[in-house]
Coordinates of C-alpha atoms and ligand atoms in Angstrom, one line a residue:
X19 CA 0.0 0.0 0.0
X20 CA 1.0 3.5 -0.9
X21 CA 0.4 6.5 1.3
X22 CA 1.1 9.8 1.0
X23 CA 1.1 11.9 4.0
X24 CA 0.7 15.6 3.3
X25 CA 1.1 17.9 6.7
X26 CA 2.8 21.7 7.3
X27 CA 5.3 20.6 10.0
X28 CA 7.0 17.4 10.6
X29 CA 9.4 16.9 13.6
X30 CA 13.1 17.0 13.9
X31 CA 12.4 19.2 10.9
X32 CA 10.4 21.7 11.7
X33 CA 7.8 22.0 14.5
X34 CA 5.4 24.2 16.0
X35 CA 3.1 21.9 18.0
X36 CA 1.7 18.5 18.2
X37 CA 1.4 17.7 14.3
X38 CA 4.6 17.7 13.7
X39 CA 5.1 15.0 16.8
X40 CA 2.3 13.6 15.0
X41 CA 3.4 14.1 11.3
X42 CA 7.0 12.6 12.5
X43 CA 5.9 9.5 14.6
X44 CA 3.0 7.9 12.9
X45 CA 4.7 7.0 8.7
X46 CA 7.5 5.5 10.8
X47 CA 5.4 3.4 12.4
X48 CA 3.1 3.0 9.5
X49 CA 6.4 1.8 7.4
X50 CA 6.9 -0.5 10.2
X51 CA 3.9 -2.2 10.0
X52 CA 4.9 -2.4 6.0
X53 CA 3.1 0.8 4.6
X54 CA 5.5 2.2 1.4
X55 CA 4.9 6.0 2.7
X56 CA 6.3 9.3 1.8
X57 CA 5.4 13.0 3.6
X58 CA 5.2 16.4 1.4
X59 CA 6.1 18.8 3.2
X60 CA 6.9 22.4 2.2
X61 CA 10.6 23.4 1.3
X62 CA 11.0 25.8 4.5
X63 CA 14.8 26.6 5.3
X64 CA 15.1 24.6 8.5
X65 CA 14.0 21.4 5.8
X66 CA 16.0 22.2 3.4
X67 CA 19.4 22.5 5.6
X68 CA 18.5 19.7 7.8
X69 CA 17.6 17.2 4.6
X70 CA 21.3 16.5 3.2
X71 CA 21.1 14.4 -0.3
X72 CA 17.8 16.1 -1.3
X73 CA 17.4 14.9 -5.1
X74 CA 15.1 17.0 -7.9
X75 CA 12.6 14.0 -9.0
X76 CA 10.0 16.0 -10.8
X77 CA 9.2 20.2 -12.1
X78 CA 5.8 20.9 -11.1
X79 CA 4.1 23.1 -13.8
X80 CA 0.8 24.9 -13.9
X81 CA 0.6 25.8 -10.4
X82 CA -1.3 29.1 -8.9
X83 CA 0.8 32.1 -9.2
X84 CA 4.1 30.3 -9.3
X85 CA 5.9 30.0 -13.0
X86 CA 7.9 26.6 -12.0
X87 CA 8.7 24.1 -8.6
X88 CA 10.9 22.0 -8.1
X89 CA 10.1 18.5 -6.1
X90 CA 12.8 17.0 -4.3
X91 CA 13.1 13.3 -2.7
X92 CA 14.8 13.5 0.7
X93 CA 14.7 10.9 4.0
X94 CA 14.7 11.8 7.8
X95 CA 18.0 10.4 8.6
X96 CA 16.2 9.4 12.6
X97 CA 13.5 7.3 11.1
X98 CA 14.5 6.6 7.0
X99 CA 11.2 7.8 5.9
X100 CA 10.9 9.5 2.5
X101 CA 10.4 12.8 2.3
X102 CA 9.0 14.8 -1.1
X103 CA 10.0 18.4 -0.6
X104 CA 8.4 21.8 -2.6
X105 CA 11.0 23.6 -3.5
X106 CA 9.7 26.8 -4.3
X107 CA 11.9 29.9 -3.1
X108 CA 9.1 32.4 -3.3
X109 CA 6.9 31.1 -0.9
X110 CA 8.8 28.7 1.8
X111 CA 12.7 30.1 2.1
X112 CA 11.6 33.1 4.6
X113 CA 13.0 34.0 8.4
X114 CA 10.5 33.3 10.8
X115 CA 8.0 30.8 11.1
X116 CA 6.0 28.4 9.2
X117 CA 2.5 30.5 9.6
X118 CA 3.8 33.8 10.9
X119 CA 7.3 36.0 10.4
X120 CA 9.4 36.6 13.5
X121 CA 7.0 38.9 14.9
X122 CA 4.4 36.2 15.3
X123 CA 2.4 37.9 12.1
X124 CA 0.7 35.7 9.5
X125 CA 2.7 34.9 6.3
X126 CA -0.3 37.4 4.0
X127 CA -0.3 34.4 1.3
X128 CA -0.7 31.7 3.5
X129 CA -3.5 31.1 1.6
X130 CA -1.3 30.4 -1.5
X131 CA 1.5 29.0 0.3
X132 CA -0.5 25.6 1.4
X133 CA -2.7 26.3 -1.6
X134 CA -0.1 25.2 -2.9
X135 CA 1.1 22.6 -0.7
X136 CA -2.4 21.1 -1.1
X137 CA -2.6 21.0 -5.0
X138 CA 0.5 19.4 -5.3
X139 CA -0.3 16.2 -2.9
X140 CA -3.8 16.2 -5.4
X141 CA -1.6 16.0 -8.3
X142 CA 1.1 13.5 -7.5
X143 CA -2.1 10.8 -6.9
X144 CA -3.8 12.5 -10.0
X145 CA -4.1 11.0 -13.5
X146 CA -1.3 13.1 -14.9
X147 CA 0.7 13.1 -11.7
X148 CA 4.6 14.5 -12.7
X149 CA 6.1 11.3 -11.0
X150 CA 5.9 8.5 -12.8
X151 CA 7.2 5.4 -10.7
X152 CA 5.1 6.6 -7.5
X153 CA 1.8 6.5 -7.1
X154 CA -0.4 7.1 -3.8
X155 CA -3.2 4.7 -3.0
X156 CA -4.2 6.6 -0.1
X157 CA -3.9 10.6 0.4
X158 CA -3.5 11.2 4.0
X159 CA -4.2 15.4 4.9
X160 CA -3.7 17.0 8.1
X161 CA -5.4 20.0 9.0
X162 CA -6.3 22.9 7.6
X163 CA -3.0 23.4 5.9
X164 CA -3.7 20.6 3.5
X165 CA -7.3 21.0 3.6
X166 CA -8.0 21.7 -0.1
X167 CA -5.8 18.6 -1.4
X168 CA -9.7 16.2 -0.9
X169 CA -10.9 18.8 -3.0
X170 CA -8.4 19.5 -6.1
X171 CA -8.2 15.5 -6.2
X172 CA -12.0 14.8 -6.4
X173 CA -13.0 18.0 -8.6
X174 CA -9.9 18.4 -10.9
X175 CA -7.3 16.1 -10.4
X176 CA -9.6 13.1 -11.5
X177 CA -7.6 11.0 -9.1
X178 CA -8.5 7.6 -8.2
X179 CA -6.7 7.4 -4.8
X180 CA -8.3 8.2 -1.7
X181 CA -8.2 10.5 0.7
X182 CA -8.4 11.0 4.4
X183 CA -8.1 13.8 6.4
X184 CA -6.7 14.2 10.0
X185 CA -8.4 17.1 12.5
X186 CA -5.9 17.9 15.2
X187 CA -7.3 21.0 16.1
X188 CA -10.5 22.4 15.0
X189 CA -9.8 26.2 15.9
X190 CA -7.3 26.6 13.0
X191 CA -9.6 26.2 10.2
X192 CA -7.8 28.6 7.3
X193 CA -10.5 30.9 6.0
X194 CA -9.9 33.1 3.3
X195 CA -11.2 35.9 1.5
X196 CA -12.9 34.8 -2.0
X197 CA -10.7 36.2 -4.4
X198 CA -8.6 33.5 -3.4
X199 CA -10.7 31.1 -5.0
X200 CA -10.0 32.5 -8.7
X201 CA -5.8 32.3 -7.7
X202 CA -5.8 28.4 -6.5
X203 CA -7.9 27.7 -9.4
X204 CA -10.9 26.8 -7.4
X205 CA -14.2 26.1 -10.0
X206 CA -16.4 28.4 -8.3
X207 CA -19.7 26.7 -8.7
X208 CA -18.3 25.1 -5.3
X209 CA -17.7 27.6 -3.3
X210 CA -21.7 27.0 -1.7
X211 CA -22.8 25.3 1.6
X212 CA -22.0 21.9 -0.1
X213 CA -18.2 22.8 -1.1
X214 CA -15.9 25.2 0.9
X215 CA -17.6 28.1 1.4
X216 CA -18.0 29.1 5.3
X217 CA -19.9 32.1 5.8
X218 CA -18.7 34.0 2.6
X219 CA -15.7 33.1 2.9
X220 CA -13.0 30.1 1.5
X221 CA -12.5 27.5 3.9
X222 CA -9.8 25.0 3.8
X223 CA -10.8 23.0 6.9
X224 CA -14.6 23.0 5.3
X225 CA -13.2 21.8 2.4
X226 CA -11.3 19.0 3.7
X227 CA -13.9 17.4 6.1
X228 CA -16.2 17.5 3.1
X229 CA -14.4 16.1 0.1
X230 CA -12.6 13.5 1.8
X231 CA -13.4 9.9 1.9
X232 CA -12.6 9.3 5.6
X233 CA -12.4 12.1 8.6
X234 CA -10.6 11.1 11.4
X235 CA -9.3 13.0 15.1
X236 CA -7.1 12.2 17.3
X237 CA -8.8 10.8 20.4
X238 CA -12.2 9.4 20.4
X239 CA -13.6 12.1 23.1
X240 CA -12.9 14.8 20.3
X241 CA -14.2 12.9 17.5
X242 CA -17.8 13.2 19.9
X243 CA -16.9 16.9 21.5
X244 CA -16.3 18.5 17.6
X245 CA -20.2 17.5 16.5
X246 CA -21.0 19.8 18.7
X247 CA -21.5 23.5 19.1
X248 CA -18.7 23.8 21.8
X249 CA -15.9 22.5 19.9
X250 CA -16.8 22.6 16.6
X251 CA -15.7 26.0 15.5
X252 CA -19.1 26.4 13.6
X253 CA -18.5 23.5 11.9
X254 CA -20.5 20.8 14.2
X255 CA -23.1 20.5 11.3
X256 CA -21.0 19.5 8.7
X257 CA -19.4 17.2 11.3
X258 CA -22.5 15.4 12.9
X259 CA -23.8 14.6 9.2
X260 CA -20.5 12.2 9.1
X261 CA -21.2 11.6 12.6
X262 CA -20.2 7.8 13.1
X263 CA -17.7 8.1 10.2
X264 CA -15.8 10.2 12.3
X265 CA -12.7 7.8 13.6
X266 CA -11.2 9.2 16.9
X267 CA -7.3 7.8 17.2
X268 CA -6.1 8.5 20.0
X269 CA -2.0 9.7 19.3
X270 CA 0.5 7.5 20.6
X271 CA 4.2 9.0 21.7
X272 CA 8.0 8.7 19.7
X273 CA 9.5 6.6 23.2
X274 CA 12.8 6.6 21.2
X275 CA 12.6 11.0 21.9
X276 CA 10.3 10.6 25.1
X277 CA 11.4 7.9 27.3
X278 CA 13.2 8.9 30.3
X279 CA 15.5 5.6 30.4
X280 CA 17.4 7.2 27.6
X281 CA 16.5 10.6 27.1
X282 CA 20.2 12.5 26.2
X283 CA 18.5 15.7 27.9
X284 CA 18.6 14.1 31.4
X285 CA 21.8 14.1 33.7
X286 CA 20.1 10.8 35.4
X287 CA 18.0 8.3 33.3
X288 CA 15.3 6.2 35.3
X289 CA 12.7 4.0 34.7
X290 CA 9.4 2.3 37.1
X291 CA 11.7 -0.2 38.6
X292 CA 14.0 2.8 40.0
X293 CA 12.9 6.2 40.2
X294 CA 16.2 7.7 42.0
X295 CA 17.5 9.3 39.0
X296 CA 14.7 11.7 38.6
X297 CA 15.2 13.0 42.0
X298 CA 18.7 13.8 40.9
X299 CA 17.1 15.2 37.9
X300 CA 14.9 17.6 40.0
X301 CA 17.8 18.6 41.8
X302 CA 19.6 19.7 39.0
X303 CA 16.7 21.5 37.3
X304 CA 16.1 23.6 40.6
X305 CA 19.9 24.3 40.7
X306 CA 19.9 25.6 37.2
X307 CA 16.7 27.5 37.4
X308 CA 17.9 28.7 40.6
X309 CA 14.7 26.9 42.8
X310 CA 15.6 26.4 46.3
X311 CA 17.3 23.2 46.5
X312 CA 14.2 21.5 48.2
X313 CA 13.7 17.8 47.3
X314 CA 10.6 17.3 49.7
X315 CA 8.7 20.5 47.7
X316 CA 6.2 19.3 45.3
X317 CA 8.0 20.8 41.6
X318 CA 4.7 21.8 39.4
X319 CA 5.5 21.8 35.5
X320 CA 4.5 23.4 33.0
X321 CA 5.3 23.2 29.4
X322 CA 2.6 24.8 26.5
X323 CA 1.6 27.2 24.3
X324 CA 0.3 30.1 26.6
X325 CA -3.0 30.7 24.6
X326 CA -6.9 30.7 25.9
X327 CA -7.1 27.1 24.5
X328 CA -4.7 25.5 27.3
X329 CA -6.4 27.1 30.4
X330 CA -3.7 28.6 32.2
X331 CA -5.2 31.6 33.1
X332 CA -7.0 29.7 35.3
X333 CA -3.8 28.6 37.1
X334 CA -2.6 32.4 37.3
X335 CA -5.3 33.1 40.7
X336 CA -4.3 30.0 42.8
X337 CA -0.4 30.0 42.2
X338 CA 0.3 32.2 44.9
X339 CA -1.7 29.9 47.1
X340 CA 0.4 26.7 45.6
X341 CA 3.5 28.5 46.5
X342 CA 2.5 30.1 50.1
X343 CA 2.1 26.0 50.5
X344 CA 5.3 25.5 49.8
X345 CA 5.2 24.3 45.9
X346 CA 7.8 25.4 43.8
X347 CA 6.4 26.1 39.7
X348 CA 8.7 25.3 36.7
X349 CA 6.7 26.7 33.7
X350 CA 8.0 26.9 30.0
X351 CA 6.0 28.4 27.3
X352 CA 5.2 31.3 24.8
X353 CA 2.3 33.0 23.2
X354 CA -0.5 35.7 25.1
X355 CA 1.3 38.4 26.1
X356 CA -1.2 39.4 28.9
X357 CA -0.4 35.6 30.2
X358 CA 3.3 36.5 29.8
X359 CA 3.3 38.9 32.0
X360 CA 1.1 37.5 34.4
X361 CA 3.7 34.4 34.6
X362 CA 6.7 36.5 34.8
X363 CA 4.8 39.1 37.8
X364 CA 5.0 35.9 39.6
X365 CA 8.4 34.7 39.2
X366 CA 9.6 38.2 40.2
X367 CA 7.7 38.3 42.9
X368 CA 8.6 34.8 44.0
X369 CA 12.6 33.7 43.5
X370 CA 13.8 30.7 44.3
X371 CA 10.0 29.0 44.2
X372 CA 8.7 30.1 40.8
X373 CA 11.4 29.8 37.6
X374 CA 9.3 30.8 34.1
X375 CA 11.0 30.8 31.0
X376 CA 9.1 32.2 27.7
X377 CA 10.1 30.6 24.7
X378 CA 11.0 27.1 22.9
X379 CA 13.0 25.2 24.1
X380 CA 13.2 21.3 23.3
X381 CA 15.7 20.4 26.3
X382 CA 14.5 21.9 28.9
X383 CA 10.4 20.7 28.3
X384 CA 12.1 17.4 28.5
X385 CA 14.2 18.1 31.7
X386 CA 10.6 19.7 33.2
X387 CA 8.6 16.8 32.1
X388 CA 11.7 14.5 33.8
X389 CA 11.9 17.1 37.1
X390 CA 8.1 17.5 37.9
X391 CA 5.9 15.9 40.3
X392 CA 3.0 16.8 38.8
X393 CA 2.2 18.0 35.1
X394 CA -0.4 20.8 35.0
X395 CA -2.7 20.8 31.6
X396 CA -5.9 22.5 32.3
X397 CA -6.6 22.9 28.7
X398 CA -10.1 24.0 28.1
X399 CA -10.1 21.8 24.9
X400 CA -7.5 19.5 24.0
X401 CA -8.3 17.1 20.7
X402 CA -5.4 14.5 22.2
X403 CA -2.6 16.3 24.1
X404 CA 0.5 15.2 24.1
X405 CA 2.3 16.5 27.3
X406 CA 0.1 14.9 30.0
X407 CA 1.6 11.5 28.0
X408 CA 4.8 12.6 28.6
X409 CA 4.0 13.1 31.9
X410 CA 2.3 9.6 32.3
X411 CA 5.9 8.2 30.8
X412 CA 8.3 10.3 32.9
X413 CA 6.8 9.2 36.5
X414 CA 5.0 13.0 36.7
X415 CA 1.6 12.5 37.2
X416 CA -0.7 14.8 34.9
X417 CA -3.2 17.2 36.8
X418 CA -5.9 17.8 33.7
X419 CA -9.5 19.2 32.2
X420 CA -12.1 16.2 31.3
X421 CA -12.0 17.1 28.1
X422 CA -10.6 15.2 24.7
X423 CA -7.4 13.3 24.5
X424 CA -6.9 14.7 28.1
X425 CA -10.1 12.9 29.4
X426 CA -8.5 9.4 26.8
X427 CA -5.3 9.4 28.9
X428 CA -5.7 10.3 31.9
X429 CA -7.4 8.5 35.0
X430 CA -8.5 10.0 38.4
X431 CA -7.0 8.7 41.4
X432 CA -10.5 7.4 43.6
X433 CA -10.9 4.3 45.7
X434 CA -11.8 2.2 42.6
X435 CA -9.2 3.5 39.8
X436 CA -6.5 3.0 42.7
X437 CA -7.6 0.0 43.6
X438 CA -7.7 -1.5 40.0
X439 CA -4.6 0.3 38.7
X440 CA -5.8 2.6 36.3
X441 CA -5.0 5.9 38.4
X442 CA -2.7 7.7 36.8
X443 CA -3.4 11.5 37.4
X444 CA -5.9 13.7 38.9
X445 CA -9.1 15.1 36.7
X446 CA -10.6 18.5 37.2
X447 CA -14.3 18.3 37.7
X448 CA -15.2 21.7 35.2
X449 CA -12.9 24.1 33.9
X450 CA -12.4 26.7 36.6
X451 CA -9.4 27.8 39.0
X452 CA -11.4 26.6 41.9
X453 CA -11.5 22.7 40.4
X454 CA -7.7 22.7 39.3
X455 CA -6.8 24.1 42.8
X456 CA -9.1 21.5 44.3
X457 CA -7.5 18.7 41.8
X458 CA -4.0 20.0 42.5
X459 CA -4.5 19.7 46.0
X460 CA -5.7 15.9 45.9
X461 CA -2.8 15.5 44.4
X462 CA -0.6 17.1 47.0
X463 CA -2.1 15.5 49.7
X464 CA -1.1 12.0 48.3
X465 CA 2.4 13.0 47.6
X466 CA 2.8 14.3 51.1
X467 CA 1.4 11.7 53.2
X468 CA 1.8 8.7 51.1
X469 CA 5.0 8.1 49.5
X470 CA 3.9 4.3 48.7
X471 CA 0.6 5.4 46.8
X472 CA 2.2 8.2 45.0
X473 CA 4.5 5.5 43.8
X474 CA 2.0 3.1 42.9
X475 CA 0.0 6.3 41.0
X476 CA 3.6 7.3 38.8
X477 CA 4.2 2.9 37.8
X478 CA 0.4 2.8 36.8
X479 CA 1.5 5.8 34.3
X480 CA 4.9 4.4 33.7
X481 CA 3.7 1.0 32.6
X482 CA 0.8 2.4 30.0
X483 CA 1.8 1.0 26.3
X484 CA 1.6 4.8 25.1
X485 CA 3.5 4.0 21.9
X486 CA 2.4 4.5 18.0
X487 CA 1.9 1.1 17.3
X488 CA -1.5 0.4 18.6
X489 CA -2.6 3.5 16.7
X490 CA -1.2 3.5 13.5
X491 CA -2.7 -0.2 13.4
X492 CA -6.3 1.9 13.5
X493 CA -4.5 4.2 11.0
X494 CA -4.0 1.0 8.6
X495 CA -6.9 -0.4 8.9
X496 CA -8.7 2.9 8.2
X497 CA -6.7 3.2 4.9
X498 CA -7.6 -0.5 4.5
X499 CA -11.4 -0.3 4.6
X500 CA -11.1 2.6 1.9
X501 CA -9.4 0.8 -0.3
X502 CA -11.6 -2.3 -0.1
X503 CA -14.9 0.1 -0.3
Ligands
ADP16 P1 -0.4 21.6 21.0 O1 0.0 20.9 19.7 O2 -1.8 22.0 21.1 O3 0.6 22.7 21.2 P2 0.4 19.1 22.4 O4 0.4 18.8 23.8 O5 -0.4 18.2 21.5 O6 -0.2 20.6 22.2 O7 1.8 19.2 21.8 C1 2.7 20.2 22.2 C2 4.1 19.9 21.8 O8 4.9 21.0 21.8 C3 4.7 19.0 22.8 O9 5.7 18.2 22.2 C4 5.4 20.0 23.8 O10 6.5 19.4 24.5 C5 5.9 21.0 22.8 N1 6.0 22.4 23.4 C6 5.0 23.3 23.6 N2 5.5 24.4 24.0 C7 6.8 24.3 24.1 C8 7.9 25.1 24.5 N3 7.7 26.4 24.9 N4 9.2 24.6 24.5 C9 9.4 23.3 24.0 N5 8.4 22.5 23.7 C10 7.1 22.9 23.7

């Protein structure tokens, strides 16, 4: 079987988020199980310098706006997949981001730019596809950013493979003026309820979950929540009509970046039957984030975007009560800059108890994730999450919102869950400052007076199979029924 898996971001390459965890986890382990896959991904600078040996294979002709591309065959050197890359100078090799420049403002042609991106996965499985020795069976799309490719391969690209299309993240949905839709070439009898148009305007997302053959999410609690008005983004409609289509998978993690018996980032590696090398680690993370030296204070961490989306607001209010208590915060993140500020009020006002560090910054989320007690993630919607699995794998139990992926992974700690083994973390009972200070709490009081449950509570986590391979077995045999449809 032939997959091509079409995303925006793809990690070691180039990352933003969870896709790209995603987008580099899930074709290794789909060309485990056997799968001949390749990604298309655009030709940003950080891909083209980390991809040595790229190779032209094809010149992509008649595209929007752009006289000539080049397509170049690549691998990830970590995981030997095959990577097709869109070399096109105009539109990728920019400073800054892949969405925004360096001030955090949207690229003004994104539109284009994954227009782009989306009509070139449509043609390589289209009938006059420039590649002549590869040919998808199975278009795999990922979010917005690839949104259109469902709909060039069904209305112009008279292609006979099929396509799927992965939500991560319903609030991104890439909505456009409609003079875009002249530009991308987009036949404008379908820009109507039944096509991509969203309230006057072009959406990619709309286009996506309507054209492809198979919609799927990433945990089963999100395939449910986005059929409905909460967390579908105005797009719950179109999502309830494919109502049981809808496939939630929940992610898996890569435990050859995220497993803290080898992770390169840790002075100490540990693992469930010995957990004394992450109490050296906590050591040396308070040392270099110059925390009191404490090993009996509960270390909080916190490593996220800082947007409305992952609920820390709701943290800001009760964090001087946490550290009046005696908690010490570790907290890693960038984005609002109200939130910012709010974090950084706090650190000032608090040395030696509360470190916050805005920014990215791969080694230290892992050192935080390795350091921590507990893993805060009050997200008020969260379609899988992947930090609280992190946590569950690193011994730090996750303190989360019942909501999504979040409400997949992680288990409350009661009578019965610790009784059975299942508890894992604590679960906040709405989304409000007074339930994660009440959740937080449970958990303190367990780590304070009962070393033997906390223990028991960290090994439960520990001992989850969170890896891909479950998952990308749904993956396959969603690519699987399509085929034989
Ligand atoms: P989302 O994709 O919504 O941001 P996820 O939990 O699914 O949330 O994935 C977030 C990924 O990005 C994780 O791998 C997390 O470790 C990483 N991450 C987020 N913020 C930072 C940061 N400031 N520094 C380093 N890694 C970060």
């Amino acid at each position: 079987m032939r997959v091509l898996f079409t995303t925006s971001e793809v990690f070691p390459l180039i990352k933003t988020g969870g896709l790209a965890d995603v987008s580099g986890s899930l074709p290794a382990a789909l060309q485990h199980l056997g799968v001949d896959i390749r990604l298309l991904i655009p030709g940003y600078p950080a891909v083209l310098n980390q991809l040595s040996h790229l190779k032209p294979i094809a010149k992509l002709e008649n595209l929007p706006m752009l006289a000539q591309a080049d397509l170049l065959l690549g691998e990830i050197a970590q995981t030997k997949v095959k990577v097709m890359v869109i070399k096109a100078a105009s539109l990728y090799e920019r400073d800054g981001g892949p969405y925004a420049d360096a001030n955090g403002l949207e690229w003004l042609d994104n539109a284009l730019r994954f227009g782009i991106l989306s009509k070139v996965a449509a043609m390589l499985s289209g009938a006059h596809s420039p590649l002549s020795d590869w040919q998808p069976d199975i278009v795999h799309c990922n979010d917005w950013q690839t949104g259109l490719t469902p709909a060039y391969m069904k209305l112009l690209e008279h292609s006979s493979a099929k396509s799927v299309i992965s939500l991560h993240n319903m609030a991104f949905q890439g909505c456009f003026a409609p003079a875009w839709l002249s530009t991308l070439a987009l036949p404008h009898r379908n820009f109507a309820i039944d096509g991509f148009e969203y309230h006057g305007q072009l959406s990619f997302l709309k286009a996506g979950i309507f054209y492809a053959d198979s919609v799927t999410t990433v945990s089963p609690s999100y395939a449910k929540e986005i059929q409905t008005a909460e967390f579908g983004f105005g797009l719950e409609g179109l999502l309830s009509q494919r109502g049981n289509e809808i496939k939630g998978i929940l992610n898996g993690i890569e435990t050859s970046e995220w497993n803290p018996n080898t992770d390169p980032h840790l002075i100490k590696n540990y693992n469930a039957k010995s957990l004394t090398g992450k109490k050296q680690v906590k050591r040396a993370l308070q040392e270099k984030l110059a925390l009191h030296t404490n090993a009996n204070a509960p270390l909080l961490g916190v490593v996220s975007r800082l947007t409305h989306q992952k609920g820390l607001d709701m943290l800001v209010p009760i964090m001087q009560t946490l550290v009046d208590a005696g908690c010490q915060f570790a907290l890693l993140g960038n984005g609002e800059t109200a939130l910012e500020s709010a974090f950084r009020a706090l650190a000032l006002n608090n040395p030696g108890q509360v470190s916050v560090t805005i920014g990215y910054n791969e080694a230290l989320s892992h050192q935080i994730m390795a350091a921590a007690d507990l893993f805060i993630m009050p997200s008020r919607f969260e379609p899988c999450g992947l930090n609280q699995m992190y946590g569950l794998a690193y011994g730090t139990p996750p303190v989360v919102n019942a909501t999504g992926g979040l409400a997949d992974s992680v288990t409350d700690t009661n009578l019965i869950s610790f009784k059975n083994k299942t508890a894992n973390g604590f679960v906040m009972s709405e989304a409000s400052s007074a339930s994660l200070l009440s959740a937080i709490k449970q958990a303190l009081n367990v780590y304070t007076n009962d070393a033997a449950a906390w223990r028991q509570i960290q090994i439960n986590g520990m001992s989850q199979n969170l890896s891909w391979d479950k998952s990308a077995l749904a993956y396959l045999a969603t690519y699987q029924a399509l085929l034989e449809a």
